[in-house]
Short mmCIF file of C-alpha atoms in Angstrom, two decimals:
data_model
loop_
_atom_site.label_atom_id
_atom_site.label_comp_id
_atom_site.label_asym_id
_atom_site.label_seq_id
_atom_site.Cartn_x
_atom_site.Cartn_y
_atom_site.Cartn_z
CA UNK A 1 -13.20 61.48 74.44
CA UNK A 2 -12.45 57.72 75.26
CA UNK A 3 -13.28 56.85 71.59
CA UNK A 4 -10.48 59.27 70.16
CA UNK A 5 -8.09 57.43 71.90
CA UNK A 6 -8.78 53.83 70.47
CA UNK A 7 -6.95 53.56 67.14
CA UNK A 8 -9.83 51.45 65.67
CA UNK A 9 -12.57 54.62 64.90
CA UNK A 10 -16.09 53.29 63.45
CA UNK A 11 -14.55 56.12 60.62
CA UNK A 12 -11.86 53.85 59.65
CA UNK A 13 -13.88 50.93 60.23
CA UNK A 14 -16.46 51.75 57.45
CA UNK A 15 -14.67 53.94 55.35
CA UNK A 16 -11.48 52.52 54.47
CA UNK A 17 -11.21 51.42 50.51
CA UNK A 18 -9.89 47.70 49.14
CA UNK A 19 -8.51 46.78 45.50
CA UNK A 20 -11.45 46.91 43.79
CA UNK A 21 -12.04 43.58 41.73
CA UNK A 22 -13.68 45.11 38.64
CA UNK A 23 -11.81 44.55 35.80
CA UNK A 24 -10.45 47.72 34.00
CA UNK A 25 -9.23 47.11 30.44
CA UNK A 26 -6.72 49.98 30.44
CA UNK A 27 -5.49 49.55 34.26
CA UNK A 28 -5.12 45.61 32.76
CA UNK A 29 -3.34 46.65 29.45
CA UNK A 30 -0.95 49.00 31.57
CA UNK A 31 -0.08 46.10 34.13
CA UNK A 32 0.23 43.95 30.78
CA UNK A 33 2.87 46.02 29.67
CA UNK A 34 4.85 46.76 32.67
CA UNK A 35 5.29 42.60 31.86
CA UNK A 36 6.26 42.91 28.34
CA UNK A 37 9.78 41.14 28.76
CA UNK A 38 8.34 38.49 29.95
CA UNK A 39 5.71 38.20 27.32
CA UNK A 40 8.35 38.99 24.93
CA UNK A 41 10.62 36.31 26.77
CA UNK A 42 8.17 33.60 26.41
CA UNK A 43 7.22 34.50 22.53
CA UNK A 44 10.68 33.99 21.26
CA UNK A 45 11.07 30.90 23.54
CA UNK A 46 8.27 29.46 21.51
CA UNK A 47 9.22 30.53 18.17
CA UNK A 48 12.49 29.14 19.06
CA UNK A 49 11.47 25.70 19.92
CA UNK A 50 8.57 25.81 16.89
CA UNK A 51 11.75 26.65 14.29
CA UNK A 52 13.40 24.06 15.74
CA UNK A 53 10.60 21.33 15.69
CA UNK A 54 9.94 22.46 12.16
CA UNK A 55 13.30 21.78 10.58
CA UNK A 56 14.37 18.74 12.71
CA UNK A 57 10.66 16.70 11.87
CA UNK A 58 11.54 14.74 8.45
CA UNK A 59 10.38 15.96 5.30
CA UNK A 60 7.51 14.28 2.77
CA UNK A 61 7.52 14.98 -0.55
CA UNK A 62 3.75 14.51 -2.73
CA UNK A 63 3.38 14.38 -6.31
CA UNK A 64 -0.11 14.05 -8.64
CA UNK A 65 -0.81 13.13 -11.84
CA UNK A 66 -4.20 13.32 -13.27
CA UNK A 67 -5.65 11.38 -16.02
CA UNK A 68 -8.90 11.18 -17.82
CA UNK A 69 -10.76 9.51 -20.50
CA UNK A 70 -9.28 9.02 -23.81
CA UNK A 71 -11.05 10.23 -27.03
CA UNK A 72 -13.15 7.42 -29.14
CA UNK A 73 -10.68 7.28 -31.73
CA UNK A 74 -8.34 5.72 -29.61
CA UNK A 75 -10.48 2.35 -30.03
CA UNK A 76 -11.01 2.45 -33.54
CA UNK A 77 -9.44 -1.03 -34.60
CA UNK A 78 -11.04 -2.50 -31.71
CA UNK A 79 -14.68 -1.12 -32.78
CA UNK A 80 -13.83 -2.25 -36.52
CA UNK A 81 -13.38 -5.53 -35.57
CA UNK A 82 -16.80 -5.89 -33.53
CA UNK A 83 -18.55 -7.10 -36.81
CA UNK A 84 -16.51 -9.90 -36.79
CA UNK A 85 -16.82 -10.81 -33.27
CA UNK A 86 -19.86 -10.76 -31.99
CA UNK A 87 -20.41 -11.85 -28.78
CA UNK A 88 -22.32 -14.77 -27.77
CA UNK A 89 -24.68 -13.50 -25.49
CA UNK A 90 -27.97 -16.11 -25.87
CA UNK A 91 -31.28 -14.74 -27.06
CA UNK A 92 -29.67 -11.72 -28.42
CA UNK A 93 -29.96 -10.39 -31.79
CA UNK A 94 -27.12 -9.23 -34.35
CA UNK A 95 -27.18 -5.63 -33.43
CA UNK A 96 -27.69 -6.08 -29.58
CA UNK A 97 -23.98 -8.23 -29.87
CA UNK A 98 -22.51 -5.24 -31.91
CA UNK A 99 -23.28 -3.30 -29.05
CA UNK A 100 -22.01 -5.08 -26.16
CA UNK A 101 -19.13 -5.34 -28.41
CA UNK A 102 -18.29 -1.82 -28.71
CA UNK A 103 -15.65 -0.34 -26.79
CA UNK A 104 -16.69 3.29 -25.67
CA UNK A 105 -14.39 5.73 -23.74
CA UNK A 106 -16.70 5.04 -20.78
CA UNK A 107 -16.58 1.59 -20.82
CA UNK A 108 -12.94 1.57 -21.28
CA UNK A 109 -11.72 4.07 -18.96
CA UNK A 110 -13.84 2.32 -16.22
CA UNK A 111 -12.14 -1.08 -16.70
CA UNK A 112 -8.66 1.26 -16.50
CA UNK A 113 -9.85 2.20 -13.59
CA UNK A 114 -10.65 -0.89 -12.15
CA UNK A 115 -7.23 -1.81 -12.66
CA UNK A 116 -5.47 1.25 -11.51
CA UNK A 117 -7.24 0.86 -8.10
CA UNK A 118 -6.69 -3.20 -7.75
CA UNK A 119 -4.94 -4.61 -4.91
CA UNK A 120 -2.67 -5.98 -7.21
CA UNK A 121 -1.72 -3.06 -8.88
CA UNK A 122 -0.83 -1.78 -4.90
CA UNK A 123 1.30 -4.89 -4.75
CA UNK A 124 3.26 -4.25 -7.78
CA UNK A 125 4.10 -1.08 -7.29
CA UNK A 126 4.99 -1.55 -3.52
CA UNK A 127 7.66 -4.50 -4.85
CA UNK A 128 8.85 -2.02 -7.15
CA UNK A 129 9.34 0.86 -4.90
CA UNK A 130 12.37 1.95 -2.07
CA UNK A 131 9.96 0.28 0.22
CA UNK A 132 10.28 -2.97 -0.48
CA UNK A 133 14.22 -2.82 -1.21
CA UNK A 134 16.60 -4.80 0.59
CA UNK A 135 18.90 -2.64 3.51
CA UNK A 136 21.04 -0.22 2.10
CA UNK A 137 23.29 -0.85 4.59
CA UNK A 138 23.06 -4.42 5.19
CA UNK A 139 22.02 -5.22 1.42
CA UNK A 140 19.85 -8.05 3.31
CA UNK A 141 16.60 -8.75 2.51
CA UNK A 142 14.04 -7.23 4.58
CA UNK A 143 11.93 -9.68 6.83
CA UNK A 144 8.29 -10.50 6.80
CA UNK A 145 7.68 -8.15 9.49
CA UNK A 146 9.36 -5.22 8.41
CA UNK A 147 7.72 -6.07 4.64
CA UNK A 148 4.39 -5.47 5.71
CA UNK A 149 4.69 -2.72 8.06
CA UNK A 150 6.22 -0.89 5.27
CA UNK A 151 3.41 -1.85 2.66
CA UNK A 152 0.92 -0.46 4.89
CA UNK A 153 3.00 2.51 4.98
CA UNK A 154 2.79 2.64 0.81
CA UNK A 155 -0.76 1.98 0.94
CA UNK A 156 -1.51 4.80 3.33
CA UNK A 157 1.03 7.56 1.14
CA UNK A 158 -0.99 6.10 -2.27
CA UNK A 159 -4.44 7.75 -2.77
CA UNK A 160 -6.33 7.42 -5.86
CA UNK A 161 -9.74 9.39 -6.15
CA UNK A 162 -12.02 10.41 -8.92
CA UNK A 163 -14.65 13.09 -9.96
CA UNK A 164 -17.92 11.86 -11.17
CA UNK A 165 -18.53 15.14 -13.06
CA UNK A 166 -14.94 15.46 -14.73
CA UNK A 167 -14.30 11.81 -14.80
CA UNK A 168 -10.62 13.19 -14.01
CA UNK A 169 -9.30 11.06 -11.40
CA UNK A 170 -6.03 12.19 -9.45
CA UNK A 171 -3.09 9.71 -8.14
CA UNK A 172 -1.18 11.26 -5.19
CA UNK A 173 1.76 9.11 -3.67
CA UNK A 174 4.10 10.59 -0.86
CA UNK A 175 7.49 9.83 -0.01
CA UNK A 176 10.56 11.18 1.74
CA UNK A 177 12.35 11.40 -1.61
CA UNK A 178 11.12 13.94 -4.28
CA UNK A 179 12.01 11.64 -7.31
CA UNK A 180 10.66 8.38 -6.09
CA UNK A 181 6.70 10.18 -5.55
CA UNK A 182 7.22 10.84 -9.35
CA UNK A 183 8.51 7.44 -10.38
CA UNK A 184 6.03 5.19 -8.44
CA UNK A 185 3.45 6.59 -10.88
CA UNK A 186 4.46 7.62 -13.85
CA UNK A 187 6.94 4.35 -14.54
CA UNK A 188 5.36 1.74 -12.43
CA UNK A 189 1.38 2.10 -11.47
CA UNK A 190 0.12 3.77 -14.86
CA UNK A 191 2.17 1.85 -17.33
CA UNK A 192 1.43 -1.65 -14.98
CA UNK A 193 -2.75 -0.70 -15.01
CA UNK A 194 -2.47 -0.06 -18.70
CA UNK A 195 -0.51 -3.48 -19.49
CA UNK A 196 -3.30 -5.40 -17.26
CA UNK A 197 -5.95 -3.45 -19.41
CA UNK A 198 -4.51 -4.31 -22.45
CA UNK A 199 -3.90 -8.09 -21.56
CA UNK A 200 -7.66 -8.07 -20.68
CA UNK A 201 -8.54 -6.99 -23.81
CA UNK A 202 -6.19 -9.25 -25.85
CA UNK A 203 -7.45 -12.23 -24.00
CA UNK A 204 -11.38 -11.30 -24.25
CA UNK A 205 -10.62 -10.53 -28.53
CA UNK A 206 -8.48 -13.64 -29.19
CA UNK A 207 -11.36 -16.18 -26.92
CA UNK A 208 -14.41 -14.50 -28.83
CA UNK A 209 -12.37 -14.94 -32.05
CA UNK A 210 -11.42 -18.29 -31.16
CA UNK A 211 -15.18 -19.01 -30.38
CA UNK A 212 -16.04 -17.34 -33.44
CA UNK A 213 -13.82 -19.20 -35.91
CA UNK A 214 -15.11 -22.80 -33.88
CA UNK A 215 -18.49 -21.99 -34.53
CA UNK A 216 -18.02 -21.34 -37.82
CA UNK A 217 -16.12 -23.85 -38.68
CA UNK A 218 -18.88 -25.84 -36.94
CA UNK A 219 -21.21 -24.75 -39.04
CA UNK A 220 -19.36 -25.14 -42.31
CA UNK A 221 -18.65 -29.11 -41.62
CA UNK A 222 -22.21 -29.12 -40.34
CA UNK A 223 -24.02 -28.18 -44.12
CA UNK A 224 -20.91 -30.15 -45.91
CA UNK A 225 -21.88 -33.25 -43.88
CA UNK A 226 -25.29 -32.80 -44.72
CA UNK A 227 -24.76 -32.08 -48.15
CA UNK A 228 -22.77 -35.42 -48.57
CA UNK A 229 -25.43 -37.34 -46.15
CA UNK A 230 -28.26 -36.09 -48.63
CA UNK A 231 -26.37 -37.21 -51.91
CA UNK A 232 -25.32 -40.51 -50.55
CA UNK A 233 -29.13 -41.04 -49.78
CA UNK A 234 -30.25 -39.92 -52.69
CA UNK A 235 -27.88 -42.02 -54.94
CA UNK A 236 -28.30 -45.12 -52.69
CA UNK A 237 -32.47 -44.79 -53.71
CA UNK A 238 -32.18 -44.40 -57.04
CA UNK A 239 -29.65 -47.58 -57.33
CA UNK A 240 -32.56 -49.78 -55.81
CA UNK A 241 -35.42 -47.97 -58.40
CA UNK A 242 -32.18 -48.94 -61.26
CA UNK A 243 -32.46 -52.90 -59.58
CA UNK A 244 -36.15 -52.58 -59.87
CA UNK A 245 -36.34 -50.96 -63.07
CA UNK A 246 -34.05 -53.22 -65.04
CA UNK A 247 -36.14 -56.58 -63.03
CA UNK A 248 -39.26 -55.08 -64.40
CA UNK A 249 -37.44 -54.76 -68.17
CA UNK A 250 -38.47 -50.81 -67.42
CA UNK A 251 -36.09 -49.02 -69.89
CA UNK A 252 -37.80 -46.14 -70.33
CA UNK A 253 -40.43 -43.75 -68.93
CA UNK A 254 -44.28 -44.30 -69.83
CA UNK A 255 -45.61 -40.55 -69.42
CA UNK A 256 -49.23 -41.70 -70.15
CA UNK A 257 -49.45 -44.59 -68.14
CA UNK A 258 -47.86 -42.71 -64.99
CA UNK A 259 -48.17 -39.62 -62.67
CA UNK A 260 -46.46 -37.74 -60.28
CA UNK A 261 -48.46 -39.35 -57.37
CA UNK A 262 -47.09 -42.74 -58.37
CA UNK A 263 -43.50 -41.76 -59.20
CA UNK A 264 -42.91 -40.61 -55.41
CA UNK A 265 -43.55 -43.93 -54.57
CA UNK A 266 -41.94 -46.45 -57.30
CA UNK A 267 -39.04 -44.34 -58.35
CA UNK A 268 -38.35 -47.62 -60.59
CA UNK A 269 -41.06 -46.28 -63.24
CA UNK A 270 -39.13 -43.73 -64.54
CA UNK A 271 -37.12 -46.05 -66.26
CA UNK A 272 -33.96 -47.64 -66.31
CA UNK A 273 -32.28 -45.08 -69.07
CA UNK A 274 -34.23 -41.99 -66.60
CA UNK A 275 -32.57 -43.32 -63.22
CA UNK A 276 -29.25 -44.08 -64.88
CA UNK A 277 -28.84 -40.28 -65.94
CA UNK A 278 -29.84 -39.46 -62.56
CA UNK A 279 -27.05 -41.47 -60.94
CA UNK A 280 -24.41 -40.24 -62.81
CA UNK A 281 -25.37 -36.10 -61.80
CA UNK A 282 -25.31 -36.89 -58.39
CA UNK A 283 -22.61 -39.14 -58.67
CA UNK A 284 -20.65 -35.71 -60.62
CA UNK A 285 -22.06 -33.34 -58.05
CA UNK A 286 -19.96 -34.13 -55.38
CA UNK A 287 -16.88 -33.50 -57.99
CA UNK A 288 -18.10 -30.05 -58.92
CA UNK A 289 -17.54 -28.88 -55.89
CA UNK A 290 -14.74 -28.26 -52.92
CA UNK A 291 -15.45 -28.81 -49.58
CA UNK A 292 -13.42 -27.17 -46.74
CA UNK A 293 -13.48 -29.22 -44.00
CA UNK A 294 -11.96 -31.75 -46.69
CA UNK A 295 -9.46 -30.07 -48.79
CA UNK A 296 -7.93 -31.63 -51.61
CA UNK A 297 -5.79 -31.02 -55.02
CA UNK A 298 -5.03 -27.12 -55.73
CA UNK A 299 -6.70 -27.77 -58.78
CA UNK A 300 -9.49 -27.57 -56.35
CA UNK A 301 -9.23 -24.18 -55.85
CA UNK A 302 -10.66 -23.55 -58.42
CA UNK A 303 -14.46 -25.16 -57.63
CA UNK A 304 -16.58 -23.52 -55.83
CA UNK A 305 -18.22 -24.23 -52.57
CA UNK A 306 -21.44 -25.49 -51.63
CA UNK A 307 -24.08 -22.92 -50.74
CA UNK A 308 -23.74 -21.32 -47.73
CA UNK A 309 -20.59 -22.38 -47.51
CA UNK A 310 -18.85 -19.82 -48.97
CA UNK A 311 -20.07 -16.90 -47.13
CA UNK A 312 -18.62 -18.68 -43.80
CA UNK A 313 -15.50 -19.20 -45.56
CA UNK A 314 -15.29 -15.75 -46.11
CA UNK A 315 -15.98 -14.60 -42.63
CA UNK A 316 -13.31 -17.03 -41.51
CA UNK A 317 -10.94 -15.35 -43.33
CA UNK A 318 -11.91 -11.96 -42.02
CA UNK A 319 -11.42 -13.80 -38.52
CA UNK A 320 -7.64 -14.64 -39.54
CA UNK A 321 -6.42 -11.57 -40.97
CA UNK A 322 -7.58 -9.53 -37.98
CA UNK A 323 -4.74 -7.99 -36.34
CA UNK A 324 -4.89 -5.41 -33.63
CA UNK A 325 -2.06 -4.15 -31.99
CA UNK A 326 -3.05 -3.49 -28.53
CA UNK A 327 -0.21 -1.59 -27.03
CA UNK A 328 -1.72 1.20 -29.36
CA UNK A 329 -4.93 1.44 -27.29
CA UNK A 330 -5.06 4.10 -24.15
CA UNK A 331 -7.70 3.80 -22.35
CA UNK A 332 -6.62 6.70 -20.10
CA UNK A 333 -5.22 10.28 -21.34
CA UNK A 334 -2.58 11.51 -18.97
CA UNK A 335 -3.67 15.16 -18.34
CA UNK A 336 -0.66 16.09 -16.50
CA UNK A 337 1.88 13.57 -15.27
CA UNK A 338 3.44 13.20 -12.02
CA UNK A 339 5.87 15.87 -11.03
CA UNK A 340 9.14 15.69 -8.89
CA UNK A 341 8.09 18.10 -6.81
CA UNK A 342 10.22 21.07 -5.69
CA UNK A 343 9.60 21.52 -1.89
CA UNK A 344 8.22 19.68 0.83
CA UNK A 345 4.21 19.13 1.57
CA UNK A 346 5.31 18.10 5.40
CA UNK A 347 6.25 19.41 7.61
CA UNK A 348 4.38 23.06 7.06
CA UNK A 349 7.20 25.25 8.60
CA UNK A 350 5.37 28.24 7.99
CA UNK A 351 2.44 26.80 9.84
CA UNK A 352 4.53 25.20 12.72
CA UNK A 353 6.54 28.23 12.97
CA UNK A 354 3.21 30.79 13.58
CA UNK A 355 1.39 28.31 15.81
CA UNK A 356 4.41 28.71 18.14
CA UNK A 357 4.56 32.11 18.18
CA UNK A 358 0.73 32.25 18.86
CA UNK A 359 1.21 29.84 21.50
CA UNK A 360 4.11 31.38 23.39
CA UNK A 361 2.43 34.58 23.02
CA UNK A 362 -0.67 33.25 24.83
CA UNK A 363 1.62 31.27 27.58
CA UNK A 364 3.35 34.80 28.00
CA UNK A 365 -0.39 36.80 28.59
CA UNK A 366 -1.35 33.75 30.82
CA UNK A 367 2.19 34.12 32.88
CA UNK A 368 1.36 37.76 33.34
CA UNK A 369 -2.22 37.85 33.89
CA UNK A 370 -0.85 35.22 37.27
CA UNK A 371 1.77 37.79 38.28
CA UNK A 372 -0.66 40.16 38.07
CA UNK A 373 -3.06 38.38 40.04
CA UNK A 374 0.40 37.32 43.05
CA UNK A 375 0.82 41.39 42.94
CA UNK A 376 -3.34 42.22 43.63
CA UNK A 377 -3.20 39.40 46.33
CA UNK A 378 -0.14 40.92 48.10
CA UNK A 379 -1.26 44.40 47.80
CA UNK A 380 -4.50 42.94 49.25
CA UNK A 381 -2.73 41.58 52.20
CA UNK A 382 -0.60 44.58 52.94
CA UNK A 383 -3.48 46.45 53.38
CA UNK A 384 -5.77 44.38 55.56
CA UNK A 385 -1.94 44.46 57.68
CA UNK A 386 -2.09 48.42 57.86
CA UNK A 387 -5.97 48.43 58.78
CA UNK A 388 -5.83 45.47 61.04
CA UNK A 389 -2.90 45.80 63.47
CA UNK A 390 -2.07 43.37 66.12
CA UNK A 391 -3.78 44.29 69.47
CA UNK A 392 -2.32 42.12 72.11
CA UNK A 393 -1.00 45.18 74.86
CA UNK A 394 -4.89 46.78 74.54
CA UNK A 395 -7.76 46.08 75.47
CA UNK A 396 -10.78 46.07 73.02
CA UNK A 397 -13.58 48.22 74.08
CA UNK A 398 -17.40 47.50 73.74
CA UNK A 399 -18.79 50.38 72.07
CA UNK A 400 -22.32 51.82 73.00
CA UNK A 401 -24.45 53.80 71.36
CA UNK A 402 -23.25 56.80 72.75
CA UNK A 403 -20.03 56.78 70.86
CA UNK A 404 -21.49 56.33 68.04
CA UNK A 405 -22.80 60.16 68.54
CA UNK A 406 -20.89 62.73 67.46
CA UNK A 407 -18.63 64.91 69.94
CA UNK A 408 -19.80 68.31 70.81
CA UNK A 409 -18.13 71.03 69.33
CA UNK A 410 -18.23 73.13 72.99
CA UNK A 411 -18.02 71.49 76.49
CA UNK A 412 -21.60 73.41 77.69
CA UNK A 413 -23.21 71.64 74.35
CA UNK A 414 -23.11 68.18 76.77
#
């Protein structure tokens, strides 16, 4: 009976239940609950400070335009004029130059492009943008420093890219005033790449004109100075055969005494009256014609030119009344311009404002879940306190295996 009288029974001992550590979803969701203002509490605490970070970050505004090639009658005058130029490529035929010559939409919207994505394009635009302006405040120039910090800036808000399969290529600039996005491109980079492109090709037609008209008039003076040379030779023979006919008393020519074979070599056998008429048409040929490398008289005009001559003359001509006016070329159709736009791209309030309220929703779980997990700890505690008292006015007993038996129900059972 010694063993009913110790408070710690081998019944409680091995029989008495702990919080079990299983996790039960609906036990969990109820606890949950029970901390809803706190969960609540730290939600709006979140949203709060999200809203808040949201409308104080400063706003960016983007704007796009997009622009692709322009159709092939937008280079009409240039292709007219590639007869007249052609370009002097060596070893390459009439129709090969034609062809390097012609401007397709291809060809022209990739030299645009070249231009649209130059460094120096960047710089222009940068000079002409907020940017680069002096201090509002100060209305002092900006330093060196300050300069190219904010030039990295542009070059980082500017993005050009382009689609190999639409050849449409989009220009996105961003800035922290709606109108200036729209005016760095529409008034400054796309008007700026189109002058350079148009420059280019102003410069390449007047040098391959220029070239052109030199060569020809190279080759004009060329068969006029021969033409001259060749007369001048001529006349200068048949003077000696005249000395040498009128020393030999040679008046006129003998036709049966000579032949062809002998008249290439003594020109003076055909004759003094024979050589004299020959003088005088060369002499006259020169007079029968104008030479232009050499002009005279107007009544000049009026003669015609030497062969071969004339069909240069002609093409010169063509070269001189050539007149393109190059601000009429675009190599680049504006699609759709840049827009000021309406509302901010940055920050995303919407965005900012639901990744708060996911966050302080989470923070609020988390701050329950480890009151939740204080309260199972205490509860633990408070019950290894009940089933564990303090034992220092008794004295522990050794149990044997006899009290491990169970009583008899009678005294005589013993």
């Amino acid at each position: 009976m010694s063993g009913m009288n110790n408070p710690l029974t081998p019944n409680s001992l091995y029989h008495n239940h702990y919080p079990d550590d299983e996790i039960d979803l609906f036990e969990l969701v109820e606890k949950l609950f029970s901390h809803k203002w706190l969960i609540l509490a730290s939600t709006l605490t979140a949203l709060f400070a999200a809203a808040l970070i949201a409308f104080m970050l400063p706003k960016s505004f983007t704007s796009v335009a997009i622009i692709n090639e322009s159709p092939e009658a937008s280079f009409a005058a240039w292709n007219s004029s590639t007869p007249f130029i052609p370009n002097q490529v060596k070893g390459s035929d009439k129709g090969s130059q034609q062809t390097d010559n012609y401007l397709t939409p291809d060809k022209a919207y990739q030299l645009y492009l070249k231009y649209l994505t130059s460094p120096a394009t960047s710089r222009y635009a940068f000079k002409q943008s907020l940017l680069a302006m002096p201090d509002p405040e100060t209305g002092q120039p900006q330093d060196k420093k300050s300069l190219a910090a904010n030039y990295q800036a542009f070059l980082s808000n500017l993005s050009i890219s382009s689609d190999k399969s639409t050849k449409r290529t989009q220009i996105h600039y961003t800035s922290d005033n709606p109108e200036e996005t729209a005016r760095v491109i529409n008034t400054i980079i796309l008007p700026y790449a189109r002058e350079q492109f148009n420059q280019t090709m102003q410069a390449d037609f007047s040098a391959q004109v220029r070239v052109q008209h030199q060569k020809l008039k190279t080759q004009i003076e060329h068969l006029e100075s021969n033409f001259v040379s060749s007369n001048s030779l001529r006349l200068t023979e048949l003077d000696e055969a005249l000395t040498q006919a009128r020393a030999a008393g040679l008046t006129e020519l003998r036709a049966t005494e000579v032949n062809a074979t002998i008249l290439n070599g003594a020109t003076y056998l055909l004759g003094e009256k024979l050589l004299k008429s020959r003088i005088d048409v060369i002499r006259n040929r020169t007079e029968k014609y104008r030479f232009y490398s050499n002009p005279k008289l107007e009544e000049d005009a009026s003669k015609p030119y030497i062969k071969g001559v004339s069909g240069r003359v002609f093409e010169l001509k063509q070269l001189n009344s050539l007149k393109l006016d190059f601000s009429a070329m675009t190599p680049a159709t504006i699609e759709q311009p840049a827009l000021v736009p309406v509302s901010p791209t940055k920050p995303n309030k919407k965005l900012i404002i639901a990744l708060g309220g996911i966050l302080g929703l989470m923070a609020g779980v988390f701050l329950a879940l480890i009151r939740i997990a204080i309260n199972n700890r205490k509860e633990r505690q408070k019950i290894a306190g009940h089933n564990y008292p303090s034992m220092t006015d008794e004295t522990i007993r050794e149990y044997n295996d006899s009290d491990l038996r169970p009583e008899p129900a009678h005294p005589d059972a013993r």
